[in-house]
C-alpha positions as a printed NumPy array, in Angstrom:
array([[ -5.011,  20.515,   5.25 ],
       [ -8.106,  20.413,   3.001],
       [-11.874,  20.14 ,   3.53 ],
       [-13.676,  17.602,   1.409],
       [-16.641,  19.272,  -0.294],
       [-17.901,  16.07 ,  -1.823],
       [-21.186,  14.358,  -0.779],
       [-19.593,  11.432,   0.921],
       [-20.569,   9.425,   4.004],
       [-18.899,  10.396,   7.297],
       [-18.568,   6.783,   8.153],
       [-17.686,   3.65 ,   6.258],
       [-19.03 ,   0.592,   7.809],
       [-17.49 ,  -2.916,   7.576],
       [-19.653,  -5.344,   9.484],
       [-20.358,  -3.779,  12.829],
       [-17.321,  -1.44 ,  13.224],
       [-16.862,   2.086,  11.773],
       [-14.039,   3.85 ,  10.317],
       [-14.696,   7.422,  11.597],
       [-13.498,  10.707,  10.314],
       [-13.2  ,  14.037,  12.087],
       [-14.321,  16.902,   9.932],
       [-13.549,  20.604,  10.382],
       [-16.137,  23.358,  10.177],
       [-16.401,  24.093,   6.487],
       [-17.633,  27.641,   7.134],
       [-14.178,  28.609,   8.95 ],
       [-12.028,  30.439,   6.347],
       [ -8.174,  30.379,   6.981],
       [ -6.111,  33.574,   6.745],
       [ -3.195,  32.022,   5.015],
       [ -2.744,  31.527,   1.298],
       [ -1.092,  29.249,  -1.153],
       [  0.067,  30.423,  -4.517],
       [ -1.559,  28.572,  -7.468],
       [ -0.326,  28.455, -10.956],
       [ -2.705,  30.345, -13.343],
       [ -0.676,  30.746, -16.413],
       [ -0.703,  28.698, -19.559],
       [  1.433,  25.693, -20.244],
       [  5.132,  26.347, -19.715],
       [  7.173,  26.113, -22.84 ],
       [ 10.501,  25.41 , -21.179],
       [ 10.767,  21.965, -19.573],
       [ 13.333,  23.232, -17.052],
       [ 11.171,  26.159, -16.139],
       [ 11.555,  26.975, -12.518],
       [  8.593,  26.792, -10.252],
       [  9.35 ,  30.064,  -8.419],
       [  9.162,  32.024, -11.741],
       [  5.578,  31.167, -12.482],
       [  3.116,  34.01 , -12.083],
       [  0.607,  33.183,  -9.426],
       [ -2.31 ,  34.624,  -7.469],
       [ -3.404,  33.97 ,  -3.997],
       [ -6.309,  31.599,  -3.204],
       [ -8.054,  31.013,   0.091],
       [ -9.247,  27.439,   0.924],
       [-10.338,  25.461,   3.957],
       [ -8.295,  22.889,   5.786],
       [ -9.776,  19.983,   7.646],
       [ -8.561,  19.108,  11.256],
       [ -8.035,  15.53 ,  10.404],
       [ -5.855,  16.198,   7.433],
       [ -3.703,  18.566,   9.192],
       [ -3.184,  15.804,  11.889],
       [ -1.968,  13.516,   9.193],
       [  0.412,  16.101,   7.876],
       [  1.692,  16.901,  11.498],
       [  2.342,  13.23 ,  12.243],
       [  4.376,  12.411,   8.958],
       [  6.242,  15.685,   9.319],
       [  7.191,  14.916,  12.941],
       [  8.382,  11.456,  11.889],
       [ 10.614,  12.888,   9.164],
       [ 12.212,  15.399,  11.444],
       [ 13.113,  12.696,  13.963],
       [ 14.548,  10.629,  11.153],
       [ 16.771,  13.463,   9.779],
       [ 17.992,  14.459,  13.271],
       [ 18.927,  10.774,  13.991],
       [ 20.72 ,  10.766,  10.573],
       [ 22.738,  13.901,  11.417],
       [ 23.72 ,  12.359,  14.882],
       [ 24.975,   9.06 ,  13.373],
       [ 26.579,  10.321,  10.265],
       [ 30.108,   9.208,   9.949],
       [ 31.353,  11.834,   7.483],
       [ 30.7  ,  15.404,   6.613],
       [ 28.976,  14.795,   3.301],
       [ 25.232,  15.62 ,   3.141],
       [ 23.249,  12.468,   2.881],
       [ 20.532,  12.452,   0.095],
       [ 17.051,  13.092,   1.283],
       [ 14.695,  10.159,   0.435],
       [ 11.612,  10.641,  -1.792],
       [  9.465,  10.022,   1.279],
       [ 11.336,  12.692,   3.116],
       [ 10.851,  15.27 ,   0.324],
       [  7.094,  14.5  ,   0.219],
       [  6.818,  14.953,   4.106],
       [  8.741,  18.248,   4.062],
       [  6.542,  19.527,   1.129],
       [  3.222,  18.497,   3.091],
       [  4.443,  19.977,   6.381],
       [  5.597,  23.18 ,   4.771],
       [  2.213,  23.48 ,   3.059],
       [  0.429,  22.842,   6.288],
       [  2.505,  25.445,   8.197],
       [  1.21 ,  28.036,   5.814],
       [ -2.169,  27.444,   7.211],
       [ -1.389,  26.593,  10.943],
       [ -1.663,  30.293,  12.323],
       [ -5.554,  30.172,  12.436],
       [ -5.595,  27.06 ,  14.817],
       [ -5.886,  27.5  ,  18.507],
       [ -2.834,  26.971,  20.829],
       [ -3.927,  23.242,  21.267],
       [ -3.154,  22.377,  17.714],
       [ -0.096,  23.336,  15.695],
       [  2.317,  21.834,  13.345],
       [  5.608,  21.147,  15.425],
       [  8.597,  22.946,  14.065],
       [ 11.98 ,  21.278,  14.208],
       [ 14.429,  23.517,  16.251],
       [ 16.874,  23.792,  13.285],
       [ 14.208,  24.367,  10.693],
       [ 13.707,  22.5  ,   7.586],
       [ 16.076,  24.96 ,   5.575],
       [ 18.815,  23.811,   7.917],
       [ 18.759,  20.411,   6.324],
       [ 20.596,  22.04 ,   3.337],
       [ 18.551,  20.778,   0.522],
       [ 20.334,  20.936,  -2.819],
       [ 18.712,  22.828,  -5.695],
       [ 17.323,  19.602,  -7.145],
       [ 15.815,  18.655,  -3.796],
       [ 14.164,  22.065,  -3.367],
       [ 12.595,  21.857,  -6.758],
       [ 11.159,  18.526,  -5.783],
       [  9.736,  20.095,  -2.604],
       [  8.133,  22.841,  -4.505],
       [  6.886,  20.402,  -7.277],
       [  5.262,  18.324,  -4.422],
       [  3.519,  21.365,  -2.95 ],
       [  1.904,  21.894,  -6.463],
       [  0.554,  18.35 ,  -6.196],
       [ -0.957,  19.153,  -2.672],
       [ -2.537,  22.199,  -4.228],
       [ -3.869,  20.315,  -7.102],
       [ -5.43 ,  17.644,  -4.663],
       [ -7.036,  20.587,  -2.775],
       [ -8.707,  21.823,  -5.852],
       [-10.04 ,  18.497,  -6.763],
       [-11.605,  18.15 ,  -3.314],
       [-13.303,  21.487,  -4.05 ],
       [-14.393,  20.373,  -7.358],
       [-12.417,  23.282,  -8.853],
       [-11.451,  20.987, -11.827],
       [-10.244,  23.498, -14.309],
       [ -7.982,  25.13 , -11.709],
       [ -6.889,  21.606, -10.619],
       [ -5.983,  20.588, -14.187],
       [ -3.659,  23.597, -14.641],
       [ -1.72 ,  22.578, -11.716],
       [ -1.645,  18.98 , -12.687],
       [ -0.512,  19.773, -16.242],
       [  2.266,  21.599, -14.623],
       [  3.133,  18.725, -12.381],
       [  3.059,  16.255, -15.317],
       [  5.257,  18.698, -17.403],
       [  7.835,  18.511, -14.634],
       [  7.796,  14.949, -13.819],
       [  7.894,  11.618, -15.622],
       [  7.634,   7.906, -15.052],
       [ 11.256,   7.615, -15.609],
       [ 12.566,  10.52 , -13.535],
       [ 13.973,  10.685,  -9.936],
       [ 11.597,   9.059,  -7.44 ],
       [  9.967,  12.279,  -6.447],
       [  9.149,  12.931,  -9.984],
       [  7.832,   9.45 , -10.524],
       [  5.525,   9.85 ,  -7.447],
       [  4.323,  13.242,  -8.677],
       [  3.615,  11.827, -12.152],
       [  1.598,   8.937, -11.013],
       [ -0.437,  10.778,  -8.523],
       [ -1.053,  13.538, -11.057],
       [ -2.259,  10.943, -13.477],
       [ -4.614,   9.439, -10.789],
       [ -6.074,  13.005,  -9.988],
       [ -6.578,  13.508, -13.748],
       [ -8.46 ,  10.386, -13.991],
       [-10.624,  11.283, -11.085],
       [-11.436,  14.663, -12.804],
       [-12.453,  12.837, -15.968],
       [-14.72 ,  10.546, -14.211],
       [-16.449,  13.244, -12.219],
       [-16.829,  15.446, -15.238],
       [-17.355,  12.549, -17.66 ],
       [-14.981,  14.249, -20.103],
       [-12.65 ,  11.409, -21.065],
       [ -9.45 ,  12.023, -22.99 ],
       [ -8.953,   9.402, -25.724],
       [ -6.83 ,   6.531, -24.336],
       [ -6.405,   8.315, -21.014],
       [ -7.516,   5.31 , -18.947],
       [ -5.436,   2.78 , -21.125],
       [ -2.034,   3.811, -19.987],
       [  1.324,   2.226, -20.474],
       [  1.302,   0.776, -16.874],
       [ -1.809,  -1.184, -17.6  ],
       [ -0.364,  -2.72 , -20.779],
       [  2.761,  -3.579, -18.855],
       [  0.809,  -5.368, -16.063],
       [ -1.191,  -7.444, -18.798],
       [  2.106,  -8.651, -20.276],
       [  3.574,  -9.618, -16.904],
       [  3.973, -13.384, -16.739],
       [  4.852, -15.678, -13.821],
       [  8.55 , -15.649, -14.42 ],
       [  8.712, -11.844, -14.52 ],
       [  6.525, -11.642, -11.366],
       [  8.922, -13.947,  -9.527],
       [ 11.977, -11.982, -10.482],
       [ 10.378,  -8.756,  -9.235],
       [  9.221, -10.613,  -6.095],
       [ 12.825, -11.62 ,  -4.973],
       [ 14.236,  -8.226,  -5.247],
       [ 12.09 ,  -6.648,  -2.559],
       [ 13.151,  -7.73 ,   1.039],
       [  9.599,  -7.338,   2.421],
       [  8.211, -10.069,   0.099],
       [ 10.714, -12.726,   1.294],
       [ 10.809, -11.713,   4.915],
       [  6.923, -11.982,   5.338],
       [  6.981, -15.158,   3.311],
       [  9.439, -16.966,   5.469],
       [  7.771, -15.753,   8.727],
       [  4.378, -16.992,   7.52 ],
       [  5.799, -20.365,   6.309],
       [  7.692, -20.797,   9.415],
       [  4.421, -20.254,  11.519],
       [  2.589, -22.705,   9.315],
       [  5.309, -25.479,   9.689],
       [  5.149, -25.085,  13.519],
       [  1.406, -25.474,  13.58 ],
       [  1.434, -28.733,  11.448],
       [  4.682, -30.36 ,  12.862],
       [  2.849, -33.521,  13.855],
       [  0.633, -33.737,  10.992],
       [  1.332, -35.859,   7.836],
       [ -1.709, -34.821,   5.704],
       [ -1.364, -31.111,   5.035],
       [ -3.751, -28.901,   3.135],
       [ -2.947, -25.418,   2.204],
       [ -5.754, -23.098,   0.969],
       [ -4.132, -19.989,  -0.786],
       [ -6.529, -17.231,  -1.443],
       [ -4.155, -15.491,  -3.981],
       [ -1.612, -17.97 ,  -5.089],
       [  0.068, -15.858,  -7.88 ],
       [  3.414, -17.496,  -8.794],
       [  3.111, -19.91 ,  -5.801],
       [  6.549, -19.025,  -4.519],
       [  5.198, -19.384,  -0.957],
       [  4.136, -22.953,  -1.531],
       [  7.614, -23.67 ,  -2.838],
       [  9.075, -22.505,   0.481],
       [  6.6  , -24.663,   2.389],
       [  7.576, -27.659,   0.273],
       [ 11.12 , -27.344,   1.071],
       [ 10.372, -26.961,   4.732],
       [  8.225, -30.068,   4.724],
       [ 10.679, -32.323,   2.901],
       [ 13.368, -31.482,   5.385],
       [ 11.323, -33.229,   8.155],
       [ 13.256, -36.155,   9.938],
       [  9.892, -37.337,  11.625],
       [  6.222, -37.385,  10.595],
       [  7.038, -37.74 ,   6.963],
       [  4.382, -35.978,   4.609],
       [  1.804, -38.439,   3.21 ],
       [  0.136, -35.797,   1.034],
       [  0.638, -32.043,   0.497],
       [ -2.579, -30.437,  -1.045],
       [ -2.833, -26.987,  -2.372],
       [ -6.201, -25.407,  -3.083],
       [ -5.858, -22.1  ,  -5.091],
       [ -8.804, -19.81 ,  -5.014],
       [ -9.459, -17.341,  -7.755],
       [-11.727, -15.917, -10.398],
       [-12.349, -17.522, -13.602],
       [-10.605, -14.604, -15.443],
       [ -7.377, -15.744, -13.725],
       [ -7.855, -19.465, -14.743],
       [ -4.845, -19.744, -16.992],
       [ -2.386, -18.179, -14.601],
       [ -3.571, -20.263, -11.635],
       [ -3.447, -23.518, -13.727],
       [  0.005, -22.579, -14.95 ],
       [  1.14 , -22.108, -11.238],
       [ -0.22 , -25.563, -10.506],
       [  1.868, -27.223, -13.228],
       [  4.948, -25.467, -11.859],
       [  4.322, -26.471,  -8.442],
       [  3.696, -30.096,  -9.381],
       [  6.815, -30.332, -11.332],
       [  8.803, -28.914,  -8.258],
       [  7.113, -31.372,  -6.008],
       [  7.923, -34.235,  -8.27 ],
       [ 11.565, -33.063,  -8.126],
       [ 11.435, -33.296,  -4.263],
       [  9.522, -36.621,  -4.456],
       [  6.877, -35.016,  -2.368],
       [  3.367, -36.46 ,  -2.676],
       [  1.363, -33.507,  -4.004],
       [ -2.112, -32.593,  -5.098],
       [ -3.208, -29.343,  -6.688],
       [ -6.707, -28.042,  -7.111],
       [ -8.386, -24.932,  -8.389],
       [-11.393, -23.321,  -7.007],
       [-12.473, -21.007,  -9.637],
       [-15.697, -18.76 ,  -9.414],
       [-17.156, -15.812, -11.209],
       [-17.735, -14.042,  -7.988],
       [-16.463, -14.706,  -4.239],
       [-20.08 , -14.932,  -3.299],
       [-20.096, -18.335,  -4.922],
       [-17.537, -19.948,  -2.676],
       [-18.891, -22.88 ,  -0.636],
       [-17.479, -25.252,   1.99 ],
       [-17.809, -28.285,  -0.294],
       [-15.484, -26.688,  -2.824],
       [-12.401, -27.363,  -0.714],
       [-13.16 , -31.129,  -0.211],
       [-11.571, -31.104,   3.284],
       [-10.807, -34.744,   4.245],
       [-10.565, -36.227,   7.604],
       [ -7.362, -36.028,   9.482],
       [ -6.085, -33.074,   7.249],
       [ -4.231, -30.19 ,   8.899],
       [ -5.617, -27.087,   7.048],
       [ -3.836, -23.901,   6.867],
       [ -5.011, -20.695,   5.115],
       [ -2.529, -18.315,   3.57 ],
       [ -4.189, -14.815,   2.593],
       [ -1.577, -12.414,   0.967],
       [ -3.037,  -9.044,   0.503],
       [ -6.4  , -10.473,  -0.485],
       [ -9.101,  -9.443,   2.184],
       [ -8.553,  -5.893,   1.507],
       [-10.19 ,  -6.415,  -1.955],
       [-13.407,  -7.577,  -0.137],
       [-13.834,  -4.53 ,   2.152],
       [-15.919,  -2.679,  -0.401],
       [-17.955,  -6.011,  -0.802],
       [-19.189,  -6.831,   2.608],
       [-21.45 ,  -9.669,   1.285],
       [-18.402, -11.38 ,  -0.159],
       [-16.409, -10.972,   3.   ],
       [-19.086, -12.29 ,   5.093],
       [-19.571, -15.31 ,   2.877],
       [-15.807, -16.076,   2.817],
       [-15.488, -15.731,   6.624],
       [-18.475, -18.086,   7.121],
       [-16.896, -20.647,   4.954],
       [-13.504, -20.445,   6.518],
       [-15.113, -20.679,  10.042],
       [-16.783, -23.899,   8.994],
       [-13.435, -25.355,   7.758],
       [-11.737, -24.093,  10.936],
       [ -8.136, -24.176,   9.806],
       [ -5.313, -24.881,  12.284],
       [ -3.829, -21.411,  11.35 ],
       [ -4.664, -18.617,   9.076],
       [ -1.809, -16.34 ,   7.928],
       [ -2.842, -12.977,   6.887],
       [ -0.616, -10.362,   5.117],
       [ -1.881,  -6.916,   4.577],
       [ -0.651,  -3.432,   3.997],
       [ -0.151,  -1.407,   7.175],
       [ -1.86 ,   1.69 ,   5.771],
       [ -5.114,   3.727,   6.035],
       [ -6.626,   4.089,   2.538],
       [-10.231,   3.453,   3.35 ],
       [-11.146,   6.895,   4.543],
       [-14.356,   8.231,   3.091],
       [-12.687,  11.561,   2.749],
       [-10.822,  11.842,  -0.504],
       [ -8.273,  14.344,   0.748],
       [ -7.266,  12.177,   3.735],
       [ -7.103,   9.205,   1.617],
       [ -4.987,  11.053,  -0.936],
       [ -2.555,  12.197,   1.686],
       [ -2.182,   8.822,   3.461],
       [ -1.542,   7.202,  -0.008],
       [  0.811,   9.763,  -0.969],
       [  3.086,   9.348,   2.129],
       [  2.705,   5.549,   2.045],
       [  3.532,   5.211,  -1.616],
       [  6.5  ,   7.638,  -1.421],
       [  8.05 ,   5.274,   1.058],
       [  7.449,   2.338,  -1.321],
       [  8.976,   4.176,  -4.159],
       [ 12.062,   4.584,  -1.929],
       [ 12.102,   0.982,  -1.521],
       [ 12.039,   0.219,  -5.155],
       [ 14.63 ,   2.816,  -5.879],
       [ 17.028,   1.355,  -3.377],
       [ 16.483,  -2.309,  -4.307],
       [ 16.273,  -1.988,  -8.074],
       [ 18.31 ,  -0.342, -10.675],
       [ 16.893,   2.608, -12.475],
       [ 16.813,   0.944, -15.728],
       [ 15.803,  -2.292, -14.384],
       [ 12.639,  -3.851, -16.134],
       [ 11.641,  -5.179, -12.736],
       [ 11.431,  -1.514, -11.359],
       [  9.064,  -0.407, -14.206],
       [  6.837,  -3.373, -13.603],
       [  6.75 ,  -2.914,  -9.899],
       [  6.061,   0.8  , -10.207],
       [  3.293,  -0.233, -12.737],
       [  1.791,  -2.245,  -9.957],
       [  2.105,   0.665,  -7.417],
       [  0.543,   3.026, -10.034],
       [ -2.314,   0.871, -10.477],
       [ -3.008,   1.054,  -6.743],
       [ -2.548,   4.795,  -6.701],
       [ -5.001,   5.254,  -9.408],
       [ -7.511,   2.965,  -7.633],
       [ -7.314,   4.783,  -4.164],
       [ -7.125,   8.35 ,  -5.623],
       [ -9.156,   8.109,  -8.788],
       [-11.917,   5.669,  -7.904],
       [-14.924,   5.631,  -5.71 ],
       [-17.786,   3.182,  -4.666],
       [-17.413,  -0.482,  -5.42 ],
       [-14.91 ,   0.483,  -8.261],
       [-12.333,   1.48 ,  -5.45 ],
       [-11.223,  -1.98 ,  -4.399],
       [ -7.812,  -1.137,  -2.938],
       [ -8.943,  -0.279,   0.569],
       [ -5.962,  -0.957,   2.89 ],
       [ -6.717,  -0.644,   6.645],
       [ -4.32 ,  -1.111,   9.553],
       [ -4.058,  -4.174,  11.916],
       [ -6.072,  -2.57 ,  14.633],
       [ -9.093,  -2.301,  12.246],
       [ -8.669,  -5.968,  11.13 ],
       [ -8.622,  -7.112,  14.836],
       [-12.04 ,  -5.487,  15.48 ],
       [-13.334,  -7.195,  12.351],
       [-12.062, -10.671,  13.049],
       [-13.303, -10.52 ,  16.649],
       [-16.888, -10.749,  15.34 ],
       [-16.025, -14.157,  14.033],
       [-14.416, -15.364,  17.278],
       [-11.064, -15.33 ,  15.732],
       [ -7.984, -14.882,  18.086],
       [ -4.468, -14.125,  17.205],
       [ -2.011, -16.949,  17.59 ],
       [  1.191, -14.827,  17.53 ],
       [  4.593, -15.791,  16.111],
       [  7.388, -17.658,  17.808],
       [ 10.846, -16.3  ,  18.289],
       [ 11.973, -18.588,  15.561],
       [  9.524, -16.905,  13.162],
       [ 10.954, -13.484,  14.055],
       [ 14.577, -14.697,  13.828],
       [ 13.738, -16.296,  10.505],
       [ 12.459, -13.026,   9.135],
       [ 15.418, -11.109,  10.57 ],
       [ 17.776, -13.594,   8.96 ],
       [ 16.26 , -13.258,   5.5  ],
       [ 16.544,  -9.346,   5.745],
       [ 20.18 ,  -9.575,   6.45 ],
       [ 20.694, -11.463,   3.109],
       [ 19.736,  -8.418,   1.196],
       [ 22.331,  -5.596,   0.623],
       [ 19.733,  -3.005,   1.94 ],
       [ 18.089,  -5.298,   4.404],
       [ 19.341,  -3.076,   7.038],
       [ 16.559,  -0.655,   6.323],
       [ 13.904,  -3.319,   6.676],
       [ 12.914,  -3.541,  10.344],
       [ 10.591,  -6.065,  12.04 ],
       [  8.515,  -4.738,  15.153],
       [  5.894,  -6.307,  17.18 ],
       [  2.423,  -4.931,  17.588],
       [  0.681,  -7.096,  20.071],
       [  0.957, -10.587,  18.617],
       [  1.202,  -9.196,  15.07 ],
       [  4.336,  -8.297,  13.228],
       [  4.844,  -4.989,  11.449],
       [  7.473,  -4.66 ,   8.682],
       [  8.764,  -1.19 ,   8.039],
       [ 11.223,   0.735,   5.724],
       [ 13.538,   3.021,   7.692],
       [ 11.028,   3.239,  10.348],
       [  7.871,   3.689,   8.278],
       [  5.342,   0.879,   8.826],
       [  4.576,  -0.751,   5.503],
       [  3.13 ,  -4.273,   5.865],
       [  1.519,  -6.387,   8.666],
       [  1.533, -10.121,   9.   ],
       [ -0.636, -11.912,  11.555],
       [ -1.615, -15.363,  12.479],
       [ -5.2  , -16.32 ,  13.562],
       [ -7.276, -19.208,  14.525],
       [-11.087, -19.807,  15.157],
       [-12.388, -20.542,  18.566]])
């Protein structure tokens, strides 16, 4: 779709493997045009997009970006075709926010597809997009989303003033409390504006201290747990991971869990409950070592007190320890006080991605874990590609991924629910980091399981896989949710991929050191 005109590396290196990008010839000019807003701020909040005076602009499109749009557009057309075939009534089913974004992206790409050769084209659904009979509101959302695509394009060309006009319009017609598409457009517009401010060094007073950041700072463990239990993914992955750990320590009585990001510790509670139900090999001691930064000391210690209280209620011998450091480079083997005859398991929930931009810290942590040589290491990560050196590719991947996530939140939480606002604040923070930040400041760098496999192979790590009992446990948990039918679990080699309505969202994998 776009061609990235920023001075960025063509490859990002993590260890000895590369994340490569395909770049289109920047001197090739497309013949198609996209209409851009050039007027002043609209006075009427309900002003229609189609009535805004525009002028044509010409811009480049990168081959890799068009490929992203083609893939997402094709997936959406398959989904809506299946929906039509399986519909039990004549009423039009509401199109999801993810679907709206995909249609907007694919329509936008089709405007530029004529200059490609016959070997590359955006596939068109036999019925066409318009045959999906979008409502007036849905058509407005599609058009609004196209303005967001155009704004990102202008940012990639460093045409910041033109981008800001588009973004002001996007923000005027969206909000953090609107429908899901409007919320997505609002948060991505905010992220793009922050990127512009950082690149131009023209900061708006208070622009980087938004309401979402304040909400996150006030989020305590109880509120975090309340939000956690409303999303099917969280509990499905948790129970799959805990079941795998239980199976690997079934004959051990001294068990040591190293948690790299303990948060509320709900996964430890689930493991305690599983261990106390043992009929044989009664647990002599269950130890938990929580790893974290000194800045998180209070929350980590509070979690420890809660876990100790719960263990006492179960009459489970329990020991809790914090390993607190200023920087992950400070982690050492001796910090974990591994004792003889202990079965060690490592639980890493969405933690390793934060170290991708800090290769030295990643190397140090993996060296320490290899020395400890745990019986099993459970790794949870987002199944997404948010580490591209190309800003526009990263923007599009993030937009499609988070639109699916906003669908999850809208489906599982009430519109006025405090949990929804808190969860979307967390998502917004991720969006701002992926889209608005660069360099070491950009610490949200999700990569897919195939990338992790290449990385872990360097440390002679092999996948353990999951038993049928683990998969069954996850599917059973999903069925307990009203909307659990939309949560699907699929195998990718020995790894499990959790998706929402067919869109891959999370990966959970089990590893051991040779």
